[in-house]
Amino acid sequence: MRAFQVTALDQPPELTECEIPTPGPGQVRIRIASCGLNFADLLMVKGKYQDTPTPPFTLGMEVAGTIDALGPDVAGFEPGQRVAVFGGSGGLADYGIFAADRVVILPEAIDFDTAAALQVAYGTSHVALDHKARMQPGETLVVLGAAGGVGLTAVELGHLMGAQVIAVARGEEKLQVAKQAGADHLLDATDPELREKLKALGGADVVYDAVGGDPFRAAFRAMKPEGRLLAIGHASGDVPQIPANHLLVKNIDVLGFYWGGYLKFRPKIVTDSLAVLFDWAAKGRIQPHISHRLPLDQAAEGLDLLRSRASTGKVIINI
């Protein structure tokens, strides 16, 4: 089978040929149809992601496909079922081995591309906004990086959950993508008056930040008393430092958030969230935005799209 692998850290991944693996106890083998790319894949290549496997390993965190074989003692599944799974790695290949307790059976109304595109991005935003920030209808949500893979889902889910959504992104084209996802207000991330314009719109109850850098500093200074700041990531490479005295003055909560971490200590939060999201997708209430679909032999080009920020929403690799 083919697998897009990191053979050494900080070296370009390679499309390799390897043996089809056999599932062990508690595992299933999936014939993979679709795999979603994530910024974390780029970090794994450099060995800078918190859950980077030891090389050699196959990239690809979120997949959808068909169960091909079951390991010993696996119950509740059978070959031929359409499923999705967040495996953390192993998705950019013809076949993958995954823990059965992470596998979710897909509703018939959801295709493989949608299932692969939905898990990390929508899962991150749903658990962050609902469980972590406990966002309420009528509150103001500021989304930084609003046209990115996770940012766009925060805009869409924020709108669906009844918030007033302020989208912050670079350039008119990306802002229009955010508008189509339900943003009420659009602000350019490079605007030197970003802080003042956020305050003019009433300030933020919740800030969703996957970017860091200057947009973070502007949004942080425009937060309302008892605002909640979700630290999702720092795609800009500029990890923001938070002045504690500002937290005291406004009674602001800073909430560190890593969606994948819940699979280790409270996995039911993730599985319950995915059940909600798959139901919403089956009913047409959410629809992942996929800007690019590429074959497996162009996976490197897909990663380049993320690296250069040339994509909006998700990049899907069709196996």
PDB file of C-alpha atoms in Angstrom:
ATOM      1  CA  MET A   1       0.000   0.000   0.000  1.00  0.00           C
ATOM      2  CA  ARG A   2       0.977   3.671  -0.318  1.00  0.00           C
ATOM      3  CA  ALA A   3       1.665   5.893   2.695  1.00  0.00           C
ATOM      4  CA  PHE A   4       2.760   9.551   2.885  1.00  0.00           C
ATOM      5  CA  GLN A   5       5.369   9.309   5.621  1.00  0.00           C
ATOM      6  CA  VAL A   6       7.749  11.380   7.702  1.00  0.00           C
ATOM      7  CA  THR A   7      10.948   9.326   7.692  1.00  0.00           C
ATOM      8  CA  ALA A   8      13.047  11.934   9.557  1.00  0.00           C
ATOM      9  CA  LEU A   9      11.971  15.091  11.410  1.00  0.00           C
ATOM     10  CA  ASP A  10      12.298  18.413   9.584  1.00  0.00           C
ATOM     11  CA  GLN A  11      12.699  16.604   6.247  1.00  0.00           C
ATOM     12  CA  PRO A  12      10.136  16.562   3.406  1.00  0.00           C
ATOM     13  CA  PRO A  13       7.621  13.701   3.779  1.00  0.00           C
ATOM     14  CA  GLU A  14       7.760  10.953   1.145  1.00  0.00           C
ATOM     15  CA  LEU A  15       5.171   8.786  -0.570  1.00  0.00           C
ATOM     16  CA  THR A  16       6.370   5.266   0.256  1.00  0.00           C
ATOM     17  CA  GLU A  17       5.304   1.662  -0.367  1.00  0.00           C
ATOM     18  CA  CYS A  18       4.761  -0.556   2.686  1.00  0.00           C
ATOM     19  CA  GLU A  19       2.938  -3.691   3.819  1.00  0.00           C
ATOM     20  CA  ILE A  20      -0.776  -3.533   4.601  1.00  0.00           C
ATOM     21  CA  PRO A  21      -0.951  -3.700   8.430  1.00  0.00           C
ATOM     22  CA  THR A  22      -2.938  -6.215  10.464  1.00  0.00           C
ATOM     23  CA  PRO A  23      -5.251  -4.894  13.216  1.00  0.00           C
ATOM     24  CA  GLY A  24      -4.434  -5.952  16.774  1.00  0.00           C
ATOM     25  CA  PRO A  25      -6.711  -6.269  19.824  1.00  0.00           C
ATOM     26  CA  GLY A  26      -9.149  -3.388  20.060  1.00  0.00           C
ATOM     27  CA  GLN A  27      -8.281  -2.106  16.592  1.00  0.00           C
ATOM     28  CA  VAL A  28      -9.954  -1.852  13.194  1.00  0.00           C
ATOM     29  CA  ARG A  29      -8.418  -1.536   9.735  1.00  0.00           C
ATOM     30  CA  ILE A  30      -9.999   1.090   7.505  1.00  0.00           C
ATOM     31  CA  ARG A  31      -9.698   1.366   3.751  1.00  0.00           C
ATOM     32  CA  ILE A  32      -9.310   5.123   3.667  1.00  0.00           C
ATOM     33  CA  ALA A  33     -11.307   7.207   1.203  1.00  0.00           C
ATOM     34  CA  SER A  34     -10.682  10.773   2.418  1.00  0.00           C
ATOM     35  CA  CYS A  35      -8.230  12.471   4.775  1.00  0.00           C
ATOM     36  CA  GLY A  36      -8.348  16.071   5.997  1.00  0.00           C
ATOM     37  CA  LEU A  37      -5.129  18.078   6.284  1.00  0.00           C
ATOM     38  CA  ASN A  38      -4.435  20.230   9.331  1.00  0.00           C
ATOM     39  CA  PHE A  39      -1.874  22.802  10.431  1.00  0.00           C
ATOM     40  CA  ALA A  40      -0.779  20.220  13.007  1.00  0.00           C
ATOM     41  CA  ASP A  41       0.520  18.057  10.121  1.00  0.00           C
ATOM     42  CA  LEU A  42       3.018  20.813   9.323  1.00  0.00           C
ATOM     43  CA  LEU A  43       4.104  20.937  12.960  1.00  0.00           C
ATOM     44  CA  MET A  44       4.544  17.148  13.029  1.00  0.00           C
ATOM     45  CA  VAL A  45       6.917  17.316  10.067  1.00  0.00           C
ATOM     46  CA  LYS A  46       9.167  19.581  12.150  1.00  0.00           C
ATOM     47  CA  GLY A  47       8.646  17.594  15.359  1.00  0.00           C
ATOM     48  CA  LYS A  48       6.980  20.589  17.024  1.00  0.00           C
ATOM     49  CA  TYR A  49       3.506  19.141  17.608  1.00  0.00           C
ATOM     50  CA  GLN A  50       2.694  17.998  21.138  1.00  0.00           C
ATOM     51  CA  ASP A  51       1.747  14.501  19.934  1.00  0.00           C
ATOM     52  CA  THR A  52       4.351  13.913  17.231  1.00  0.00           C
ATOM     53  CA  PRO A  53       4.992  10.149  16.776  1.00  0.00           C
ATOM     54  CA  THR A  54       8.500   8.747  16.463  1.00  0.00           C
ATOM     55  CA  PRO A  55       9.562   8.504  12.776  1.00  0.00           C
ATOM     56  CA  PRO A  56       8.828   6.826  10.522  1.00  0.00           C
ATOM     57  CA  PHE A  57       5.129   7.655  10.722  1.00  0.00           C
ATOM     58  CA  THR A  58       2.276   8.418   8.353  1.00  0.00           C
ATOM     59  CA  LEU A  59       0.733  11.887   8.385  1.00  0.00           C
ATOM     60  CA  GLY A  60      -3.027  12.498   8.370  1.00  0.00           C
ATOM     61  CA  MET A  61      -5.113  13.080  11.499  1.00  0.00           C
ATOM     62  CA  GLU A  62      -8.758  12.723  10.454  1.00  0.00           C
ATOM     63  CA  VAL A  63     -10.116  10.163   8.028  1.00  0.00           C
ATOM     64  CA  ALA A  64     -13.233   8.586   6.629  1.00  0.00           C
ATOM     65  CA  GLY A  65     -13.588   5.303   4.813  1.00  0.00           C
ATOM     66  CA  THR A  66     -14.806   1.728   5.073  1.00  0.00           C
ATOM     67  CA  ILE A  67     -13.971  -0.866   7.712  1.00  0.00           C
ATOM     68  CA  ASP A  68     -11.846  -3.520   6.041  1.00  0.00           C
ATOM     69  CA  ALA A  69     -10.927  -5.836   8.950  1.00  0.00           C
ATOM     70  CA  LEU A  70     -11.433  -6.182  12.709  1.00  0.00           C
ATOM     71  CA  GLY A  71      -8.879  -7.021  15.372  1.00  0.00           C
ATOM     72  CA  PRO A  72      -9.536  -9.592  18.107  1.00  0.00           C
ATOM     73  CA  ASP A  73     -12.284  -8.784  20.642  1.00  0.00           C
ATOM     74  CA  VAL A  74     -13.693  -5.839  18.644  1.00  0.00           C
ATOM     75  CA  ALA A  75     -17.477  -5.643  18.977  1.00  0.00           C
ATOM     76  CA  GLY A  76     -20.059  -3.275  17.526  1.00  0.00           C
ATOM     77  CA  PHE A  77     -18.473  -3.000  14.069  1.00  0.00           C
ATOM     78  CA  GLU A  78     -18.341  -5.122  10.936  1.00  0.00           C
ATOM     79  CA  PRO A  79     -16.481  -4.982   7.612  1.00  0.00           C
ATOM     80  CA  GLY A  80     -18.118  -2.753   5.037  1.00  0.00           C
ATOM     81  CA  GLN A  81     -19.408  -0.114   7.466  1.00  0.00           C
ATOM     82  CA  ARG A  82     -18.818   3.528   6.528  1.00  0.00           C
ATOM     83  CA  VAL A  83     -16.961   5.201   9.379  1.00  0.00           C
ATOM     84  CA  ALA A  84     -14.921   8.216  10.453  1.00  0.00           C
ATOM     85  CA  VAL A  85     -12.109   8.420  12.976  1.00  0.00           C
ATOM     86  CA  PHE A  86      -9.716  10.943  14.468  1.00  0.00           C
ATOM     87  CA  GLY A  87      -6.559   8.856  14.635  1.00  0.00           C
ATOM     88  CA  GLY A  88      -4.027  11.614  15.263  1.00  0.00           C
ATOM     89  CA  SER A  89      -1.853  10.199  12.462  1.00  0.00           C
ATOM     90  CA  GLY A  90      -1.925   7.421   9.863  1.00  0.00           C
ATOM     91  CA  GLY A  91      -4.563   8.885   7.540  1.00  0.00           C
ATOM     92  CA  LEU A  92      -2.581   9.649   4.368  1.00  0.00           C
ATOM     93  CA  ALA A  93      -2.468   6.029   3.236  1.00  0.00           C
ATOM     94  CA  ASP A  94      -4.531   3.427   1.435  1.00  0.00           C
ATOM     95  CA  TYR A  95      -5.218   1.628   4.736  1.00  0.00           C
ATOM     96  CA  GLY A  96      -4.950   2.618   8.389  1.00  0.00           C
ATOM     97  CA  ILE A  97      -5.123   0.903  11.773  1.00  0.00           C
ATOM     98  CA  PHE A  98      -7.114   2.761  14.448  1.00  0.00           C
ATOM     99  CA  ALA A  99      -8.453   2.183  17.948  1.00  0.00           C
ATOM    100  CA  ALA A 100     -12.048   0.956  17.732  1.00  0.00           C
ATOM    101  CA  ASP A 101     -13.180   3.239  20.582  1.00  0.00           C
ATOM    102  CA  ARG A 102     -12.401   6.281  18.413  1.00  0.00           C
ATOM    103  CA  VAL A 103     -14.407   5.088  15.405  1.00  0.00           C
ATOM    104  CA  VAL A 104     -17.804   6.638  14.633  1.00  0.00           C
ATOM    105  CA  ILE A 105     -20.314   5.081  12.212  1.00  0.00           C
ATOM    106  CA  LEU A 106     -21.388   7.600   9.581  1.00  0.00           C
ATOM    107  CA  PRO A 107     -24.998   8.494   8.801  1.00  0.00           C
ATOM    108  CA  GLU A 108     -25.836   7.632   5.190  1.00  0.00           C
ATOM    109  CA  ALA A 109     -26.435  11.311   4.417  1.00  0.00           C
ATOM    110  CA  ILE A 110     -22.773  12.224   5.054  1.00  0.00           C
ATOM    111  CA  ASP A 111     -20.178  11.606   2.336  1.00  0.00           C
ATOM    112  CA  PHE A 112     -16.538  10.728   3.049  1.00  0.00           C
ATOM    113  CA  ASP A 113     -15.120  14.172   2.210  1.00  0.00           C
ATOM    114  CA  THR A 114     -17.549  15.869   4.591  1.00  0.00           C
ATOM    115  CA  ALA A 115     -16.785  13.389   7.364  1.00  0.00           C
ATOM    116  CA  ALA A 116     -13.031  13.844   6.964  1.00  0.00           C
ATOM    117  CA  ALA A 117     -13.330  17.634   6.839  1.00  0.00           C
ATOM    118  CA  LEU A 118     -15.611  17.923   9.843  1.00  0.00           C
ATOM    119  CA  GLN A 119     -13.850  16.240  12.749  1.00  0.00           C
ATOM    120  CA  VAL A 120     -10.884  18.346  13.845  1.00  0.00           C
ATOM    121  CA  ALA A 121     -12.080  21.761  12.689  1.00  0.00           C
ATOM    122  CA  TYR A 122     -15.726  21.538  13.766  1.00  0.00           C
ATOM    123  CA  GLY A 123     -14.897  19.389  16.783  1.00  0.00           C
ATOM    124  CA  THR A 124     -12.364  21.964  17.980  1.00  0.00           C
ATOM    125  CA  SER A 125     -14.755  24.867  17.611  1.00  0.00           C
ATOM    126  CA  HIS A 126     -17.800  23.104  19.045  1.00  0.00           C
ATOM    127  CA  VAL A 127     -16.094  21.843  22.203  1.00  0.00           C
ATOM    128  CA  ALA A 128     -14.248  25.168  22.626  1.00  0.00           C
ATOM    129  CA  LEU A 129     -17.341  27.361  22.305  1.00  0.00           C
ATOM    130  CA  ASP A 130     -19.893  25.099  23.980  1.00  0.00           C
ATOM    131  CA  HIS A 131     -18.005  23.163  26.668  1.00  0.00           C
ATOM    132  CA  LYS A 132     -15.019  25.393  27.391  1.00  0.00           C
ATOM    133  CA  ALA A 133     -16.269  28.989  26.896  1.00  0.00           C
ATOM    134  CA  ARG A 134     -19.937  28.180  27.601  1.00  0.00           C
ATOM    135  CA  MET A 135     -20.931  30.778  25.037  1.00  0.00           C
ATOM    136  CA  GLN A 136     -24.536  31.975  25.252  1.00  0.00           C
ATOM    137  CA  PRO A 137     -26.949  33.216  22.568  1.00  0.00           C
ATOM    138  CA  GLY A 138     -26.669  36.975  22.122  1.00  0.00           C
ATOM    139  CA  GLU A 139     -23.006  37.191  23.168  1.00  0.00           C
ATOM    140  CA  THR A 140     -20.358  38.658  20.855  1.00  0.00           C
ATOM    141  CA  LEU A 141     -17.792  36.236  19.442  1.00  0.00           C
ATOM    142  CA  VAL A 142     -14.600  37.514  17.803  1.00  0.00           C
ATOM    143  CA  VAL A 143     -12.922  34.928  15.560  1.00  0.00           C
ATOM    144  CA  LEU A 144      -9.301  35.549  14.567  1.00  0.00           C
ATOM    145  CA  GLY A 145      -8.159  33.740  11.435  1.00  0.00           C
ATOM    146  CA  ALA A 146     -11.814  33.525  10.484  1.00  0.00           C
ATOM    147  CA  ALA A 147     -11.259  31.978   7.030  1.00  0.00           C
ATOM    148  CA  GLY A 148      -8.853  29.261   8.195  1.00  0.00           C
ATOM    149  CA  GLY A 149      -9.576  25.610   8.767  1.00  0.00           C
ATOM    150  CA  VAL A 150     -10.806  25.982  12.349  1.00  0.00           C
ATOM    151  CA  GLY A 151     -11.636  29.688  12.280  1.00  0.00           C
ATOM    152  CA  LEU A 152     -14.273  29.285   9.598  1.00  0.00           C
ATOM    153  CA  THR A 153     -16.036  26.604  11.647  1.00  0.00           C
ATOM    154  CA  ALA A 154     -16.012  28.908  14.672  1.00  0.00           C
ATOM    155  CA  VAL A 155     -17.800  31.527  12.578  1.00  0.00           C
ATOM    156  CA  GLU A 156     -20.375  29.011  11.329  1.00  0.00           C
ATOM    157  CA  LEU A 157     -21.009  27.389  14.716  1.00  0.00           C
ATOM    158  CA  GLY A 158     -21.023  30.748  16.506  1.00  0.00           C
ATOM    159  CA  HIS A 159     -23.761  31.917  14.161  1.00  0.00           C
ATOM    160  CA  LEU A 160     -25.669  28.643  14.599  1.00  0.00           C
ATOM    161  CA  MET A 161     -25.394  28.946  18.401  1.00  0.00           C
ATOM    162  CA  GLY A 162     -26.889  32.454  18.374  1.00  0.00           C
ATOM    163  CA  ALA A 163     -23.835  34.669  18.843  1.00  0.00           C
ATOM    164  CA  GLN A 164     -23.066  37.960  17.097  1.00  0.00           C
ATOM    165  CA  VAL A 165     -19.948  37.001  15.133  1.00  0.00           C
ATOM    166  CA  ILE A 166     -17.132  39.386  14.245  1.00  0.00           C
ATOM    167  CA  ALA A 167     -14.796  37.785  11.700  1.00  0.00           C
ATOM    168  CA  VAL A 168     -11.168  38.926  11.514  1.00  0.00           C
ATOM    169  CA  ALA A 169      -9.115  37.737   8.514  1.00  0.00           C
ATOM    170  CA  ARG A 170      -6.568  38.970   5.971  1.00  0.00           C
ATOM    171  CA  GLY A 171      -8.003  40.484   2.807  1.00  0.00           C
ATOM    172  CA  GLU A 172     -11.404  40.967   1.261  1.00  0.00           C
ATOM    173  CA  GLU A 173     -11.558  37.534  -0.373  1.00  0.00           C
ATOM    174  CA  LYS A 174     -11.132  35.678   2.905  1.00  0.00           C
ATOM    175  CA  LEU A 175     -13.526  38.027   4.693  1.00  0.00           C
ATOM    176  CA  GLN A 176     -16.213  37.261   2.123  1.00  0.00           C
ATOM    177  CA  VAL A 177     -15.742  33.529   2.807  1.00  0.00           C
ATOM    178  CA  ALA A 178     -16.366  34.269   6.491  1.00  0.00           C
ATOM    179  CA  LYS A 179     -19.425  36.338   5.627  1.00  0.00           C
ATOM    180  CA  GLN A 180     -20.912  33.408   3.712  1.00  0.00           C
ATOM    181  CA  ALA A 181     -20.375  31.257   6.828  1.00  0.00           C
ATOM    182  CA  GLY A 182     -22.535  33.612   8.903  1.00  0.00           C
ATOM    183  CA  ALA A 183     -20.305  36.451  10.139  1.00  0.00           C
ATOM    184  CA  ASP A 184     -22.207  39.599  11.117  1.00  0.00           C
ATOM    185  CA  HIS A 185     -19.214  41.961  10.912  1.00  0.00           C
ATOM    186  CA  LEU A 186     -15.968  41.776   8.910  1.00  0.00           C
ATOM    187  CA  LEU A 187     -12.634  43.321   9.946  1.00  0.00           C
ATOM    188  CA  ASP A 188      -9.249  43.052   8.236  1.00  0.00           C
ATOM    189  CA  ALA A 189      -6.540  41.535  10.438  1.00  0.00           C
ATOM    190  CA  THR A 190      -3.961  44.028   9.105  1.00  0.00           C
ATOM    191  CA  ASP A 191      -6.026  47.111   9.991  1.00  0.00           C
ATOM    192  CA  PRO A 192      -3.949  49.272  12.393  1.00  0.00           C
ATOM    193  CA  GLU A 193      -7.211  50.366  14.011  1.00  0.00           C
ATOM    194  CA  LEU A 194      -8.454  46.821  14.648  1.00  0.00           C
ATOM    195  CA  ARG A 195      -8.681  47.279  18.423  1.00  0.00           C
ATOM    196  CA  GLU A 196     -10.659  50.514  18.096  1.00  0.00           C
ATOM    197  CA  LYS A 197     -13.047  48.990  15.551  1.00  0.00           C
ATOM    198  CA  LEU A 198     -13.660  45.967  17.779  1.00  0.00           C
ATOM    199  CA  LYS A 199     -14.437  48.255  20.701  1.00  0.00           C
ATOM    200  CA  ALA A 200     -16.748  50.325  18.491  1.00  0.00           C
ATOM    201  CA  LEU A 201     -18.730  47.138  17.813  1.00  0.00           C
ATOM    202  CA  GLY A 202     -19.169  46.652  21.558  1.00  0.00           C
ATOM    203  CA  GLY A 203     -16.150  44.514  22.372  1.00  0.00           C
ATOM    204  CA  ALA A 204     -15.859  40.745  22.771  1.00  0.00           C
ATOM    205  CA  ASP A 205     -17.500  38.328  25.198  1.00  0.00           C
ATOM    206  CA  VAL A 206     -15.522  35.457  23.656  1.00  0.00           C
ATOM    207  CA  VAL A 207     -12.318  35.657  21.596  1.00  0.00           C
ATOM    208  CA  TYR A 208     -11.443  32.565  19.542  1.00  0.00           C
ATOM    209  CA  ASP A 209      -7.756  32.798  18.656  1.00  0.00           C
ATOM    210  CA  ALA A 210      -5.915  30.299  16.479  1.00  0.00           C
ATOM    211  CA  VAL A 211      -3.501  32.918  15.123  1.00  0.00           C
ATOM    212  CA  GLY A 212      -1.659  34.888  17.824  1.00  0.00           C
ATOM    213  CA  GLY A 213       0.360  37.959  16.893  1.00  0.00           C
ATOM    214  CA  ASP A 214      -1.013  41.478  16.479  1.00  0.00           C
ATOM    215  CA  PRO A 215      -4.667  40.428  15.944  1.00  0.00           C
ATOM    216  CA  PHE A 216      -4.566  38.651  19.312  1.00  0.00           C
ATOM    217  CA  ARG A 217      -3.210  41.741  21.061  1.00  0.00           C
ATOM    218  CA  ALA A 218      -5.895  43.939  19.497  1.00  0.00           C
ATOM    219  CA  ALA A 219      -8.746  41.556  20.382  1.00  0.00           C
ATOM    220  CA  PHE A 220      -7.450  41.016  23.909  1.00  0.00           C
ATOM    221  CA  ARG A 221      -7.488  44.755  24.558  1.00  0.00           C
ATOM    222  CA  ALA A 222     -11.065  44.962  23.228  1.00  0.00           C
ATOM    223  CA  MET A 223     -12.561  42.341  25.545  1.00  0.00           C
ATOM    224  CA  LYS A 224     -15.555  43.013  27.777  1.00  0.00           C
ATOM    225  CA  PRO A 225     -15.486  42.436  31.543  1.00  0.00           C
ATOM    226  CA  GLU A 226     -15.794  38.694  32.272  1.00  0.00           C
ATOM    227  CA  GLY A 227     -14.787  37.917  28.700  1.00  0.00           C
ATOM    228  CA  ARG A 228     -13.382  34.492  27.853  1.00  0.00           C
ATOM    229  CA  LEU A 229     -10.297  34.161  25.687  1.00  0.00           C
ATOM    230  CA  LEU A 230      -9.857  30.811  23.947  1.00  0.00           C
ATOM    231  CA  ALA A 231      -6.193  30.107  23.183  1.00  0.00           C
ATOM    232  CA  ILE A 232      -6.566  27.630  20.300  1.00  0.00           C
ATOM    233  CA  GLY A 233      -3.208  28.036  18.556  1.00  0.00           C
ATOM    234  CA  HIS A 234      -0.662  30.465  17.121  1.00  0.00           C
ATOM    235  CA  ALA A 235      -0.493  29.882  13.365  1.00  0.00           C
ATOM    236  CA  SER A 236       1.314  33.205  12.873  1.00  0.00           C
ATOM    237  CA  GLY A 237       4.312  31.877  14.782  1.00  0.00           C
ATOM    238  CA  ASP A 238       3.983  34.771  17.228  1.00  0.00           C
ATOM    239  CA  VAL A 239       3.025  33.245  20.589  1.00  0.00           C
ATOM    240  CA  PRO A 240       1.288  36.042  22.523  1.00  0.00           C
ATOM    241  CA  GLN A 241       2.210  36.965  26.063  1.00  0.00           C
ATOM    242  CA  ILE A 242      -0.730  37.914  28.302  1.00  0.00           C
ATOM    243  CA  PRO A 243      -0.359  40.760  30.817  1.00  0.00           C
ATOM    244  CA  ALA A 244      -1.870  39.463  34.054  1.00  0.00           C
ATOM    245  CA  ASN A 245      -2.833  42.950  35.265  1.00  0.00           C
ATOM    246  CA  HIS A 246      -5.338  43.241  32.382  1.00  0.00           C
ATOM    247  CA  LEU A 247      -6.916  39.957  33.447  1.00  0.00           C
ATOM    248  CA  LEU A 248      -7.448  41.335  36.936  1.00  0.00           C
ATOM    249  CA  VAL A 249      -8.949  44.639  35.870  1.00  0.00           C
ATOM    250  CA  LYS A 250     -11.576  43.077  33.589  1.00  0.00           C
ATOM    251  CA  ASN A 251     -12.024  39.694  35.309  1.00  0.00           C
ATOM    252  CA  ILE A 252     -11.043  37.967  32.058  1.00  0.00           C
ATOM    253  CA  ASP A 253     -10.701  34.175  31.787  1.00  0.00           C
ATOM    254  CA  VAL A 254      -7.941  32.749  29.571  1.00  0.00           C
ATOM    255  CA  LEU A 255      -8.817  29.221  28.487  1.00  0.00           C
ATOM    256  CA  GLY A 256      -6.143  27.012  27.008  1.00  0.00           C
ATOM    257  CA  PHE A 257      -7.694  24.493  24.654  1.00  0.00           C
ATOM    258  CA  TYR A 258      -6.437  21.377  22.855  1.00  0.00           C
ATOM    259  CA  TRP A 259      -9.235  19.273  21.379  1.00  0.00           C
ATOM    260  CA  GLY A 260      -7.168  16.122  20.928  1.00  0.00           C
ATOM    261  CA  GLY A 261      -6.200  16.135  24.588  1.00  0.00           C
ATOM    262  CA  TYR A 262      -9.746  15.259  25.619  1.00  0.00           C
ATOM    263  CA  LEU A 263      -9.380  11.864  23.928  1.00  0.00           C
ATOM    264  CA  LYS A 264      -6.867  10.989  26.654  1.00  0.00           C
ATOM    265  CA  PHE A 265      -8.661  12.151  29.795  1.00  0.00           C
ATOM    266  CA  ARG A 266     -12.343  12.853  28.929  1.00  0.00           C
ATOM    267  CA  PRO A 267     -13.045  11.199  25.558  1.00  0.00           C
ATOM    268  CA  LYS A 268     -16.826  11.297  26.010  1.00  0.00           C
ATOM    269  CA  ILE A 269     -16.717  15.077  25.549  1.00  0.00           C
ATOM    270  CA  VAL A 270     -15.310  14.516  22.052  1.00  0.00           C
ATOM    271  CA  THR A 271     -17.582  11.628  21.093  1.00  0.00           C
ATOM    272  CA  ASP A 272     -20.699  13.459  22.347  1.00  0.00           C
ATOM    273  CA  SER A 273     -19.665  16.550  20.391  1.00  0.00           C
ATOM    274  CA  LEU A 274     -19.066  14.560  17.193  1.00  0.00           C
ATOM    275  CA  ALA A 275     -22.468  12.933  17.566  1.00  0.00           C
ATOM    276  CA  VAL A 276     -24.043  16.415  17.630  1.00  0.00           C
ATOM    277  CA  LEU A 277     -21.975  17.593  14.674  1.00  0.00           C
ATOM    278  CA  PHE A 278     -22.691  14.545  12.497  1.00  0.00           C
ATOM    279  CA  ASP A 279     -26.390  14.997  13.267  1.00  0.00           C
ATOM    280  CA  TRP A 280     -26.229  18.668  12.267  1.00  0.00           C
ATOM    281  CA  ALA A 281     -24.351  17.762   9.081  1.00  0.00           C
ATOM    282  CA  ALA A 282     -26.870  15.050   8.186  1.00  0.00           C
ATOM    283  CA  LYS A 283     -29.667  17.614   8.605  1.00  0.00           C
ATOM    284  CA  GLY A 284     -27.840  20.204   6.492  1.00  0.00           C
ATOM    285  CA  ARG A 285     -27.326  22.644   9.371  1.00  0.00           C
ATOM    286  CA  ILE A 286     -23.551  22.691   8.823  1.00  0.00           C
ATOM    287  CA  GLN A 287     -21.514  22.106   5.678  1.00  0.00           C
ATOM    288  CA  PRO A 288     -17.723  22.039   5.766  1.00  0.00           C
ATOM    289  CA  HIS A 289     -16.088  24.411   3.308  1.00  0.00           C
ATOM    290  CA  ILE A 290     -13.554  22.473   1.228  1.00  0.00           C
ATOM    291  CA  SER A 291     -11.379  24.705  -0.927  1.00  0.00           C
ATOM    292  CA  HIS A 292      -9.148  21.994  -2.435  1.00  0.00           C
ATOM    293  CA  ARG A 293      -9.381  18.262  -3.169  1.00  0.00           C
ATOM    294  CA  LEU A 294      -6.167  16.519  -4.225  1.00  0.00           C
ATOM    295  CA  PRO A 295      -5.060  12.905  -4.817  1.00  0.00           C
ATOM    296  CA  LEU A 296      -2.615  11.181  -2.464  1.00  0.00           C
ATOM    297  CA  ASP A 297       0.350  11.716  -4.785  1.00  0.00           C
ATOM    298  CA  GLN A 298      -0.222  15.474  -4.396  1.00  0.00           C
ATOM    299  CA  ALA A 299      -0.316  15.459  -0.579  1.00  0.00           C
ATOM    300  CA  ALA A 300       2.852  17.590  -0.469  1.00  0.00           C
ATOM    301  CA  GLU A 301       1.092  20.249  -2.559  1.00  0.00           C
ATOM    302  CA  GLY A 302      -1.802  20.097  -0.113  1.00  0.00           C
ATOM    303  CA  LEU A 303       0.538  20.826   2.796  1.00  0.00           C
ATOM    304  CA  ASP A 304       2.017  23.719   0.799  1.00  0.00           C
ATOM    305  CA  LEU A 305      -1.479  25.209   0.500  1.00  0.00           C
ATOM    306  CA  LEU A 306      -1.735  25.255   4.297  1.00  0.00           C
ATOM    307  CA  ARG A 307       1.819  26.547   4.740  1.00  0.00           C
ATOM    308  CA  SER A 308       1.247  29.468   2.349  1.00  0.00           C
ATOM    309  CA  ARG A 309      -2.292  30.139   3.654  1.00  0.00           C
ATOM    310  CA  ALA A 310      -3.577  29.761   0.095  1.00  0.00           C
ATOM    311  CA  SER A 311      -6.522  27.602   1.191  1.00  0.00           C
ATOM    312  CA  THR A 312      -9.792  28.525   2.870  1.00  0.00           C
ATOM    313  CA  GLY A 313     -11.574  26.031   5.052  1.00  0.00           C
ATOM    314  CA  LYS A 314     -10.280  22.482   4.502  1.00  0.00           C
ATOM    315  CA  VAL A 315      -7.892  20.732   2.141  1.00  0.00           C
ATOM    316  CA  ILE A 316      -8.954  17.117   1.516  1.00  0.00           C
ATOM    317  CA  ILE A 317      -6.766  14.344   0.156  1.00  0.00           C
ATOM    318  CA  ASN A 318      -8.775  11.742  -1.764  1.00  0.00           C
ATOM    319  CA  ILE A 319      -7.111   8.367  -1.389  1.00  0.00           C
TER     320      ILE A 319
END
